mmCIF file of C-alpha atoms and ligand atoms in Angstrom:
data_model
loop_
_atom_site.group_PDB
_atom_site.id
_atom_site.type_symbol
_atom_site.label_atom_id
_atom_site.label_comp_id
_atom_site.label_asym_id
_atom_site.label_seq_id
_atom_site.Cartn_x
_atom_site.Cartn_y
_atom_site.Cartn_z
ATOM 1 C CA MET J 12 6.226 11.433 -27.881
ATOM 2 C CA LEU J 13 7.025 7.701 -29.382
ATOM 3 C CA LYS J 14 4.097 5.546 -28.399
ATOM 4 C CA LEU J 15 5.357 2.321 -26.931
ATOM 5 C CA LYS J 16 3.710 -0.733 -28.225
ATOM 6 C CA LYS J 17 2.732 -2.337 -24.651
ATOM 7 C CA ARG J 18 -0.239 -1.048 -22.864
ATOM 8 C CA ILE J 19 -0.224 -0.207 -18.970
ATOM 9 C CA ALA J 20 -3.499 -1.268 -17.496
ATOM 10 C CA THR J 21 -4.875 -1.298 -13.833
ATOM 11 C CA ILE J 22 -8.537 -1.399 -12.192
ATOM 12 C CA GLY J 23 -10.254 1.822 -11.504
ATOM 13 C CA SER J 24 -9.855 2.522 -8.018
ATOM 14 C CA HIS J 25 -7.071 3.753 -5.328
ATOM 15 C CA SER J 26 -4.158 5.238 -7.341
ATOM 16 C CA ALA J 27 -5.465 4.441 -10.777
ATOM 17 C CA LEU J 28 -5.450 7.842 -12.029
ATOM 18 C CA GLN J 29 -1.755 8.536 -10.923
ATOM 19 C CA ILE J 30 -0.753 4.946 -12.580
ATOM 20 C CA LEU J 31 -2.309 5.639 -15.880
ATOM 21 C CA LYS J 32 -1.374 9.327 -16.139
ATOM 22 C CA GLY J 33 2.234 8.435 -15.273
ATOM 23 C CA ALA J 34 2.091 5.447 -17.978
ATOM 24 C CA GLN J 35 0.898 8.230 -20.297
ATOM 25 C CA ASP J 36 3.655 10.626 -19.721
ATOM 26 C CA GLU J 37 5.973 7.704 -20.279
ATOM 27 C CA GLY J 38 4.747 7.080 -23.821
ATOM 28 C CA PHE J 39 2.295 3.952 -22.914
ATOM 29 C CA GLU J 40 -1.267 3.757 -23.937
ATOM 30 C CA THR J 41 -3.434 3.072 -21.071
ATOM 31 C CA ILE J 42 -6.430 0.809 -20.117
ATOM 32 C CA CYS J 43 -8.599 1.209 -17.071
ATOM 33 C CA VAL J 44 -10.632 -1.888 -16.178
ATOM 34 C CA CYS J 45 -13.635 -0.290 -14.255
ATOM 35 C CA GLU J 46 -16.832 -1.430 -12.452
ATOM 36 C CA LYS J 47 -19.648 0.278 -14.456
ATOM 37 C CA LYS J 48 -20.789 2.043 -11.388
ATOM 38 C CA ARG J 49 -17.178 3.772 -10.924
ATOM 39 C CA THR J 50 -16.322 4.934 -14.480
ATOM 40 C CA ALA J 51 -17.091 8.722 -13.565
ATOM 41 C CA PRO J 52 -13.484 9.903 -12.685
ATOM 42 C CA TYR J 53 -11.827 7.992 -15.325
ATOM 43 C CA LYS J 54 -14.275 9.717 -18.060
ATOM 44 C CA MET J 55 -13.768 13.054 -16.133
ATOM 45 C CA PHE J 56 -9.990 12.856 -16.401
ATOM 46 C CA PRO J 57 -8.227 11.653 -19.575
ATOM 47 C CA VAL J 58 -5.868 9.324 -18.101
ATOM 48 C CA ALA J 59 -7.261 6.203 -19.466
ATOM 49 C CA ASP J 60 -7.173 5.664 -23.511
ATOM 50 C CA GLU J 61 -9.591 3.085 -23.162
ATOM 51 C CA ILE J 62 -12.018 1.973 -20.553
ATOM 52 C CA ILE J 63 -13.132 -1.651 -20.101
ATOM 53 C CA GLU J 64 -16.418 -2.207 -18.197
ATOM 54 C CA ILE J 65 -17.093 -4.956 -15.955
ATOM 55 C CA ASP J 66 -19.727 -5.679 -13.486
ATOM 56 C CA SER J 67 -17.520 -6.336 -10.756
ATOM 57 C CA PHE J 68 -13.828 -6.516 -9.759
ATOM 58 C CA LYS J 69 -14.173 -9.810 -8.660
ATOM 59 C CA ASN J 70 -14.706 -10.572 -12.500
ATOM 60 C CA PHE J 71 -11.492 -9.369 -13.335
ATOM 61 C CA LEU J 72 -10.351 -12.684 -14.758
ATOM 62 C CA LYS J 73 -12.905 -12.635 -17.375
ATOM 63 C CA VAL J 74 -11.136 -9.731 -19.209
ATOM 64 C CA GLU J 75 -7.664 -11.076 -18.712
ATOM 65 C CA LYS J 76 -7.763 -12.464 -22.365
ATOM 66 C CA GLU J 77 -8.641 -9.119 -23.729
ATOM 67 C CA LEU J 78 -5.698 -7.611 -21.626
ATOM 68 C CA ILE J 79 -3.279 -10.115 -23.184
ATOM 69 C CA LYS J 80 -4.420 -9.528 -26.470
ATOM 70 C CA ARG J 81 -3.721 -5.768 -26.206
ATOM 71 C CA ASP J 82 -0.180 -6.474 -24.761
ATOM 72 C CA ALA J 83 -1.047 -4.908 -21.453
ATOM 73 C CA ILE J 84 0.890 -5.057 -18.329
ATOM 74 C CA VAL J 85 -1.098 -4.789 -15.163
ATOM 75 C CA ILE J 86 0.097 -2.599 -12.273
ATOM 76 C CA PRO J 87 -1.366 -3.912 -8.756
ATOM 77 C CA HIS J 88 -2.557 -1.403 -6.201
ATOM 78 C CA GLY J 89 -4.392 -1.547 -2.950
ATOM 79 C CA SER J 90 -7.718 -2.389 -4.259
ATOM 80 C CA PHE J 91 -6.446 -4.663 -6.881
ATOM 81 C CA VAL J 92 -4.913 -6.918 -4.073
ATOM 82 C CA GLU J 93 -7.875 -6.472 -2.084
ATOM 83 C CA TYR J 94 -10.531 -7.527 -4.952
ATOM 84 C CA LEU J 95 -8.604 -10.240 -6.422
ATOM 85 C CA GLY J 96 -6.783 -11.497 -3.289
ATOM 86 C CA PRO J 97 -3.298 -13.234 -3.406
ATOM 87 C CA LYS J 98 -4.553 -16.469 -4.799
ATOM 88 C CA LYS J 99 -6.031 -15.186 -7.866
ATOM 89 C CA ILE J 100 -3.007 -12.835 -8.523
ATOM 90 C CA GLN J 101 -0.793 -15.907 -8.575
ATOM 91 C CA GLN J 102 -2.710 -17.356 -11.400
ATOM 92 C CA LEU J 103 -2.804 -14.282 -13.511
ATOM 93 C CA LYS J 104 -1.544 -15.138 -16.952
ATOM 94 C CA VAL J 105 -1.440 -11.287 -17.999
ATOM 95 C CA PRO J 106 2.103 -9.972 -17.075
ATOM 96 C CA HIS J 107 1.969 -8.135 -13.627
ATOM 97 C CA TYR J 108 4.471 -5.743 -12.264
ATOM 98 C CA GLY J 109 6.146 -6.771 -9.334
ATOM 99 C CA ASN J 110 6.904 -9.941 -7.348
ATOM 100 C CA LYS J 111 3.725 -11.846 -7.158
ATOM 101 C CA LYS J 112 5.073 -13.955 -4.629
ATOM 102 C CA ILE J 113 5.818 -11.122 -2.114
ATOM 103 C CA LEU J 114 2.249 -10.253 -1.958
ATOM 104 C CA ASP J 115 1.724 -13.661 -0.078
ATOM 105 C CA TRP J 116 4.161 -12.299 2.738
ATOM 106 C CA GLU J 117 2.170 -8.952 2.643
ATOM 107 C CA SER J 118 -1.090 -10.451 3.185
ATOM 108 C CA ASP J 119 -0.211 -13.167 5.926
ATOM 109 C CA ARG J 120 0.365 -11.379 9.325
ATOM 110 C CA VAL J 121 2.755 -14.128 10.419
ATOM 111 C CA LYS J 122 4.825 -14.014 7.299
ATOM 112 C CA GLN J 123 4.845 -10.115 7.411
ATOM 113 C CA GLN J 124 6.096 -10.292 11.220
ATOM 114 C CA GLU J 125 8.851 -12.865 10.206
ATOM 115 C CA TRP J 126 9.937 -10.433 7.375
ATOM 116 C CA LEU J 127 9.873 -7.283 9.223
ATOM 117 C CA THR J 128 11.508 -8.944 12.522
ATOM 118 C CA GLN J 129 14.216 -10.380 10.485
ATOM 119 C CA ALA J 130 14.896 -6.945 8.976
ATOM 120 C CA LYS J 131 15.191 -5.542 12.559
ATOM 121 C CA ILE J 132 12.041 -3.517 12.352
ATOM 122 C CA LYS J 133 10.354 -2.582 15.468
ATOM 123 C CA MET J 134 6.523 -3.690 15.515
ATOM 124 C CA PRO J 135 3.779 -3.277 18.017
ATOM 125 C CA LYS J 136 3.326 -6.158 20.279
ATOM 126 C CA ILE J 137 0.678 -8.757 19.138
ATOM 127 C CA PHE J 138 -1.598 -10.049 21.455
ATOM 128 C CA GLU J 139 -2.478 -13.841 20.673
ATOM 129 C CA LYS J 140 -5.214 -14.030 23.204
ATOM 130 C CA PRO J 141 -7.567 -11.542 24.450
ATOM 131 C CA GLU J 142 -6.775 -12.484 28.020
ATOM 132 C CA GLU J 143 -3.337 -11.375 27.626
ATOM 133 C CA ILE J 144 -4.416 -7.603 26.975
ATOM 134 C CA ASP J 145 -2.458 -5.484 29.782
ATOM 135 C CA ARG J 146 -2.320 -2.036 28.003
ATOM 136 C CA PRO J 147 -4.344 -0.022 25.308
ATOM 137 C CA VAL J 148 -4.760 -2.125 22.285
ATOM 138 C CA ILE J 149 -6.014 -1.478 18.799
ATOM 139 C CA VAL J 150 -8.287 -4.049 17.344
ATOM 140 C CA LYS J 151 -8.227 -4.769 13.215
ATOM 141 C CA PHE J 152 -10.048 -6.685 11.081
ATOM 142 C CA HIS J 153 -8.410 -8.778 8.229
ATOM 143 C CA GLY J 154 -8.013 -7.366 4.585
ATOM 144 C CA ALA J 155 -6.980 -3.977 3.646
ATOM 145 C CA ARG J 156 -10.150 -2.105 4.479
ATOM 146 C CA GLY J 157 -8.998 1.357 5.229
ATOM 147 C CA GLY J 158 -9.399 1.143 8.867
ATOM 148 C CA ARG J 159 -13.164 0.558 8.963
ATOM 149 C CA GLY J 160 -14.389 -0.836 12.106
ATOM 150 C CA TYR J 161 -11.135 -0.911 14.234
ATOM 151 C CA PHE J 162 -11.750 -0.069 17.615
ATOM 152 C CA LEU J 163 -9.493 0.553 20.832
ATOM 153 C CA ALA J 164 -9.738 -1.541 23.995
ATOM 154 C CA ASN J 165 -8.080 -0.959 27.458
ATOM 155 C CA SER J 166 -8.717 -4.270 29.078
ATOM 156 C CA THR J 167 -10.050 -7.892 28.219
ATOM 157 C CA GLU J 168 -13.541 -6.871 29.326
ATOM 158 C CA GLU J 169 -13.680 -4.045 27.020
ATOM 159 C CA PHE J 170 -12.427 -6.059 24.115
ATOM 160 C CA TYR J 171 -15.209 -8.757 24.428
ATOM 161 C CA LYS J 172 -17.918 -6.077 24.876
ATOM 162 C CA LYS J 173 -16.855 -4.368 21.799
ATOM 163 C CA ILE J 174 -15.916 -7.580 19.688
ATOM 164 C CA ALA J 175 -19.603 -8.935 20.182
ATOM 165 C CA LYS J 176 -20.721 -6.319 17.377
ATOM 166 C CA HIS J 177 -18.445 -8.174 15.095
ATOM 167 C CA PRO J 178 -19.315 -11.899 15.540
ATOM 168 C CA ASP J 179 -17.806 -13.313 12.219
ATOM 169 C CA GLU J 180 -14.758 -11.317 11.436
ATOM 170 C CA LYS J 181 -11.205 -12.447 11.844
ATOM 171 C CA PHE J 182 -9.096 -9.655 13.622
ATOM 172 C CA THR J 183 -5.630 -9.042 15.129
ATOM 173 C CA ILE J 184 -5.038 -7.380 18.599
ATOM 174 C CA GLN J 185 -2.172 -5.058 18.598
ATOM 175 C CA GLU J 186 -0.372 -2.839 21.010
ATOM 176 C CA TYR J 187 -1.720 0.888 20.490
ATOM 177 C CA VAL J 188 1.425 2.727 19.813
ATOM 178 C CA VAL J 189 1.395 6.475 21.075
ATOM 179 C CA GLY J 190 3.149 8.910 18.402
ATOM 180 C CA VAL J 191 2.668 10.196 14.800
ATOM 181 C CA PRO J 192 1.386 7.998 12.154
ATOM 182 C CA ILE J 193 3.835 8.194 9.161
ATOM 183 C CA TYR J 194 3.593 6.508 5.948
ATOM 184 C CA VAL J 195 6.896 6.252 4.173
ATOM 185 C CA HIS J 196 6.968 5.573 0.360
ATOM 186 C CA TYR J 197 9.788 3.644 -1.314
ATOM 187 C CA PHE J 198 10.826 2.566 -4.576
ATOM 188 C CA TYR J 199 13.500 -0.132 -5.556
ATOM 189 C CA SER J 200 14.239 -0.846 -9.003
ATOM 190 C CA ARG J 201 16.170 -4.042 -9.797
ATOM 191 C CA LEU J 202 17.225 -2.384 -13.074
ATOM 192 C CA THR J 203 19.246 0.417 -11.438
ATOM 193 C CA GLY J 204 19.795 -1.516 -7.950
ATOM 194 C CA GLU J 205 18.753 1.744 -6.186
ATOM 195 C CA LEU J 206 16.217 2.358 -3.266
ATOM 196 C CA GLU J 207 14.433 5.667 -3.826
ATOM 197 C CA ILE J 208 12.579 7.763 -1.197
ATOM 198 C CA MET J 209 9.532 8.748 -2.937
ATOM 199 C CA GLY J 210 7.782 10.891 0.044
ATOM 200 C CA PHE J 211 6.090 10.569 2.889
ATOM 201 C CA ASP J 212 2.199 11.020 3.840
ATOM 202 C CA LYS J 213 -0.222 10.894 7.014
ATOM 203 C CA ARG J 214 -3.853 9.837 6.732
ATOM 204 C CA TYR J 215 -7.199 11.745 7.189
ATOM 205 C CA GLU J 216 -9.230 9.408 9.276
ATOM 206 C CA SER J 217 -12.688 9.962 10.535
ATOM 207 C CA ASN J 218 -13.241 10.326 13.276
ATOM 208 C CA ALA J 219 -9.617 9.920 15.026
ATOM 209 C CA ASP J 220 -8.574 13.295 13.541
ATOM 210 C CA SER J 221 -11.531 15.149 14.666
ATOM 211 C CA ILE J 222 -11.668 13.980 18.469
ATOM 212 C CA GLY J 223 -9.651 16.639 19.181
ATOM 213 C CA ARG J 224 -12.018 19.370 18.259
ATOM 214 C CA VAL J 225 -14.477 17.787 21.074
ATOM 215 C CA ALA J 226 -13.660 18.656 24.685
ATOM 216 C CA ALA J 227 -12.489 15.659 26.691
ATOM 217 C CA ALA J 228 -15.485 16.266 29.096
ATOM 218 C CA ASP J 229 -17.795 15.999 25.860
ATOM 219 C CA GLN J 230 -15.830 13.079 24.667
ATOM 220 C CA ILE J 231 -16.980 11.205 27.658
ATOM 221 C CA THR J 232 -20.688 12.274 28.344
ATOM 222 C CA THR J 233 -21.519 11.549 24.512
ATOM 223 C CA ASN J 234 -19.677 8.217 24.786
ATOM 224 C CA LEU J 235 -17.622 8.952 21.576
ATOM 225 C CA GLN J 236 -15.696 5.898 20.068
ATOM 226 C CA THR J 237 -12.533 6.161 18.012
ATOM 227 C CA SER J 238 -12.671 5.026 14.713
ATOM 228 C CA TYR J 239 -10.053 5.224 11.889
ATOM 229 C CA THR J 240 -12.005 5.293 8.345
ATOM 230 C CA ILE J 241 -9.495 6.655 5.781
ATOM 231 C CA VAL J 242 -10.833 9.410 3.968
ATOM 232 C CA GLY J 243 -7.866 11.240 2.399
ATOM 233 C CA ASN J 244 -4.163 11.434 2.640
ATOM 234 C CA ILE J 245 -2.076 14.557 3.610
ATOM 235 C CA PRO J 246 1.546 15.108 2.083
ATOM 236 C CA LEU J 247 4.169 15.439 4.521
ATOM 237 C CA VAL J 248 7.933 16.136 4.797
ATOM 238 C CA VAL J 249 10.220 14.754 7.454
ATOM 239 C CA ARG J 250 12.966 16.218 9.501
ATOM 240 C CA GLU J 251 16.020 15.893 7.179
ATOM 241 C CA SER J 252 17.946 14.349 9.997
ATOM 242 C CA LEU J 253 15.732 11.252 9.948
ATOM 243 C CA LEU J 254 16.318 10.489 6.487
ATOM 244 C CA PRO J 255 19.281 8.399 7.011
ATOM 245 C CA TYR J 256 17.426 6.383 9.423
ATOM 246 C CA PHE J 257 14.340 5.930 6.907
ATOM 247 C CA ILE J 258 16.629 5.041 4.092
ATOM 248 C CA LYS J 259 18.486 2.498 6.397
ATOM 249 C CA ILE J 260 15.330 0.603 7.439
ATOM 250 C CA GLY J 261 14.089 0.609 3.798
ATOM 251 C CA GLN J 262 17.244 -1.062 2.617
ATOM 252 C CA ARG J 263 17.057 -3.444 5.306
ATOM 253 C CA VAL J 264 13.362 -4.570 4.112
ATOM 254 C CA ILE J 265 14.773 -4.927 0.593
ATOM 255 C CA GLU J 266 17.841 -7.344 1.549
ATOM 256 C CA GLU J 267 15.635 -9.424 3.741
ATOM 257 C CA SER J 268 13.021 -9.934 0.937
ATOM 258 C CA GLN J 269 15.480 -10.940 -1.603
ATOM 259 C CA LYS J 270 16.725 -13.621 1.127
ATOM 260 C CA LEU J 271 12.902 -14.771 1.895
ATOM 261 C CA GLU J 272 11.507 -14.807 -1.521
ATOM 262 C CA PRO J 273 14.130 -14.266 -4.310
ATOM 263 C CA PRO J 274 14.281 -12.107 -6.483
ATOM 264 C CA GLY J 275 12.875 -10.013 -3.451
ATOM 265 C CA LEU J 276 10.830 -7.114 -3.212
ATOM 266 C CA PHE J 277 10.776 -4.533 -5.998
ATOM 267 C CA GLY J 278 9.044 -1.412 -7.371
ATOM 268 C CA PRO J 279 6.993 0.589 -4.933
ATOM 269 C CA PHE J 280 6.445 -0.362 -1.374
ATOM 270 C CA CYS J 281 5.234 1.484 1.878
ATOM 271 C CA LEU J 282 6.387 1.137 5.475
ATOM 272 C CA GLU J 283 3.314 2.298 7.929
ATOM 273 C CA GLY J 284 3.944 3.147 11.345
ATOM 274 C CA ILE J 285 3.937 5.331 14.376
ATOM 275 C CA VAL J 286 7.058 7.498 15.045
ATOM 276 C CA THR J 287 7.545 7.599 18.832
ATOM 277 C CA SER J 288 8.881 10.467 20.665
ATOM 278 C CA ASP J 289 12.305 8.495 20.717
ATOM 279 C CA LEU J 290 11.946 9.050 16.972
ATOM 280 C CA VAL J 291 11.802 5.173 16.054
ATOM 281 C CA LEU J 292 9.324 3.939 13.804
ATOM 282 C CA THR J 293 7.055 0.984 14.774
ATOM 283 C CA VAL J 294 5.876 -0.450 11.892
ATOM 284 C CA PHE J 295 2.373 -1.988 12.095
ATOM 285 C CA GLU J 296 2.372 -2.934 8.188
ATOM 286 C CA ILE J 297 3.962 -3.045 4.873
ATOM 287 C CA SER J 298 2.352 -2.507 1.893
ATOM 288 C CA ALA J 299 4.383 -4.387 -1.312
ATOM 289 C CA ARG J 300 2.782 -2.266 -3.980
ATOM 290 C CA ILE J 301 2.104 1.498 -4.592
ATOM 291 C CA VAL J 302 -0.158 2.945 -1.648
ATOM 292 C CA ALA J 303 -2.869 5.995 -2.195
ATOM 293 C CA GLY J 304 -0.373 8.115 0.145
ATOM 294 C CA THR J 305 1.344 8.770 -3.117
ATOM 295 C CA ASN J 306 -1.636 10.334 -4.587
ATOM 296 C CA PRO J 307 -0.791 13.894 -3.563
ATOM 297 C CA TYR J 308 2.364 13.473 -5.647
ATOM 298 C CA VAL J 309 0.831 13.197 -9.208
ATOM 299 C CA ALA J 310 3.108 15.857 -9.991
ATOM 300 C CA GLY J 311 6.161 14.747 -7.997
ATOM 301 C CA SER J 312 7.373 15.129 -4.321
ATOM 302 C CA PRO J 313 9.946 17.169 -2.824
ATOM 303 C CA TYR J 314 12.142 14.097 -2.922
ATOM 304 C CA THR J 315 11.535 13.130 -6.206
ATOM 305 C CA PHE J 316 12.347 16.670 -7.692
ATOM 306 C CA PHE J 317 15.729 16.374 -6.072
ATOM 307 C CA LYS J 318 16.145 13.482 -8.115
ATOM 308 C CA TYR J 319 14.326 13.773 -11.326
ATOM 309 C CA ASN J 320 14.021 17.768 -11.806
ATOM 310 C CA GLU J 321 10.839 16.842 -13.559
ATOM 311 C CA PRO J 322 7.311 15.655 -12.452
ATOM 312 C CA MET J 323 7.800 11.876 -11.088
ATOM 313 C CA SER J 324 4.924 10.260 -9.327
ATOM 314 C CA THR J 325 4.927 6.783 -8.204
ATOM 315 C CA GLY J 326 2.871 5.699 -11.001
ATOM 316 C CA ARG J 327 5.181 7.569 -13.545
ATOM 317 C CA ARG J 328 8.152 5.882 -11.784
ATOM 318 C CA ILE J 329 6.582 2.494 -12.453
ATOM 319 C CA ALA J 330 6.010 3.122 -15.853
ATOM 320 C CA ARG J 331 9.664 4.511 -16.174
ATOM 321 C CA ASP J 332 11.206 1.185 -14.894
ATOM 322 C CA ILE J 333 8.971 -1.032 -17.241
ATOM 323 C CA LYS J 334 9.975 1.336 -20.232
ATOM 324 C CA MET J 335 13.581 0.853 -19.180
ATOM 325 C CA ALA J 336 13.232 -2.801 -19.089
ATOM 326 C CA ILE J 337 11.576 -2.925 -22.337
ATOM 327 C CA GLU J 338 14.384 -0.522 -23.942
ATOM 328 C CA GLN J 339 17.337 -2.694 -22.402
ATOM 329 C CA ASN J 340 15.539 -5.930 -23.186
ATOM 330 C CA ARG J 341 15.689 -7.114 -19.206
ATOM 331 C CA MET J 342 11.819 -7.574 -18.954
ATOM 332 C CA ASP J 343 12.731 -10.418 -16.289
ATOM 333 C CA LYS J 344 13.713 -7.721 -13.939
ATOM 334 C CA VAL J 345 10.179 -6.248 -13.864
ATOM 335 C CA PHE J 346 8.230 -9.491 -13.941
ATOM 336 C CA ASN J 347 8.169 -12.772 -12.258
HETATM 337 P P1 LIG Y 30 -5.863 -0.709 7.093
HETATM 338 O O1 LIG Y 30 -4.541 -1.522 6.750
HETATM 339 O O2 LIG Y 30 -6.841 -1.349 7.163
HETATM 340 O O3 LIG Y 30 -5.819 0.486 6.209
HETATM 341 P P2 LIG Y 30 -4.083 0.313 9.118
HETATM 342 O O4 LIG Y 30 -3.270 -0.699 9.729
HETATM 343 O O5 LIG Y 30 -3.276 1.115 8.228
HETATM 344 O O6 LIG Y 30 -5.466 -0.033 8.431
HETATM 345 O O7 LIG Y 30 -4.515 1.340 10.346
HETATM 346 C C1 LIG Y 30 -5.499 2.281 10.183
HETATM 347 C C2 LIG Y 30 -4.956 3.385 11.264
HETATM 348 O O8 LIG Y 30 -4.979 2.951 12.632
HETATM 349 C C3 LIG Y 30 -3.851 3.911 11.175
HETATM 350 O O9 LIG Y 30 -3.424 4.990 10.094
HETATM 351 C C4 LIG Y 30 -3.387 4.452 12.393
HETATM 352 O O10 LIG Y 30 -3.634 5.894 12.527
HETATM 353 C C5 LIG Y 30 -4.019 3.520 13.474
HETATM 354 N N1 LIG Y 30 -3.256 2.349 13.922
HETATM 355 C C6 LIG Y 30 -2.994 1.311 13.310
HETATM 356 N N2 LIG Y 30 -1.986 0.485 14.060
HETATM 357 C C7 LIG Y 30 -2.080 1.254 15.109
HETATM 358 C C8 LIG Y 30 -1.124 0.996 16.168
HETATM 359 N N3 LIG Y 30 -0.456 -0.238 16.533
HETATM 360 N N4 LIG Y 30 -1.123 1.892 17.322
HETATM 361 C C9 LIG Y 30 -1.509 3.132 17.023
HETATM 362 N N5 LIG Y 30 -2.403 3.470 15.838
HETATM 363 C C10 LIG Y 30 -2.576 2.454 15.102
#
């Protein structure tokens, strides 16, 4: 395969295996920037042509010059956004795939709410004050942290009792929505102008996904508390009759982002929510970058197979977008 001059780089965590493998499949050389203690998977699986070791992901900016010298393009993912934070990402000089400014909208709860509300997406009620709690709520700590420490409360009193264990944390109190959790993976390309559904997943969370193995009577006597620590992702296919709905809401999110932060959201994104029994998705979060729920689909999902007839992961789709931009000399459509 013809080797492309530019390289694709990301940090070793989250969906790096998929991103790097997808980039290799599209003809790019790849770089994994990795904490010394986390290199094992990137040595075991040959997806990185080069591994640059750093002491801490927080020091990513120290290797930026190296990446620029190697003509690298950085692909953001969940851990990348978490470790660098939106401010440092804005300062990056190395080319970065996607609209950096959108990450501000994603990481700010108020902005996220404005965006999704204007796109007419249903969201769970937010309780500004604990005193307002009048139904089951889920209390979430700020920053993507894979559900760790989140707890449920049924009243103001219960909230205060449980929050006492987290004295210095910033949190959000959200209505607890009963239904099935579902993560919708999308991709929007500015080169083709098309929105694609890449797949769906549900998460495997400890201990929420095993509470049902304990009888209700035992749950009470053992004083079990539900937690939502993410352990893995489970692939999912939705009822075909729901697809028009998921396509429509994805399009509204893109259109609204184009008004709020031109040129808008592009590349991979994910709506994360609960489908209630009336078949409406109540979205509790949007991710404006690749999500780890795409990892089961390294060799493509049922949906990407319809379109591509070849293994097409979200990581590979990103690399293809960049390759297309290079070939068409339209690089402004993949960075900004
Ligand atoms: P993080 O962004 O830290 O990974 P999420 O916001 O995705 O965490 O929430 C973690 C889990 O908590 C979800 O997978 C879901 O099971 C549950 N959850 C989150 N928000 C709600 C909600 N409003 N109602 C019901 N369950 C929720």
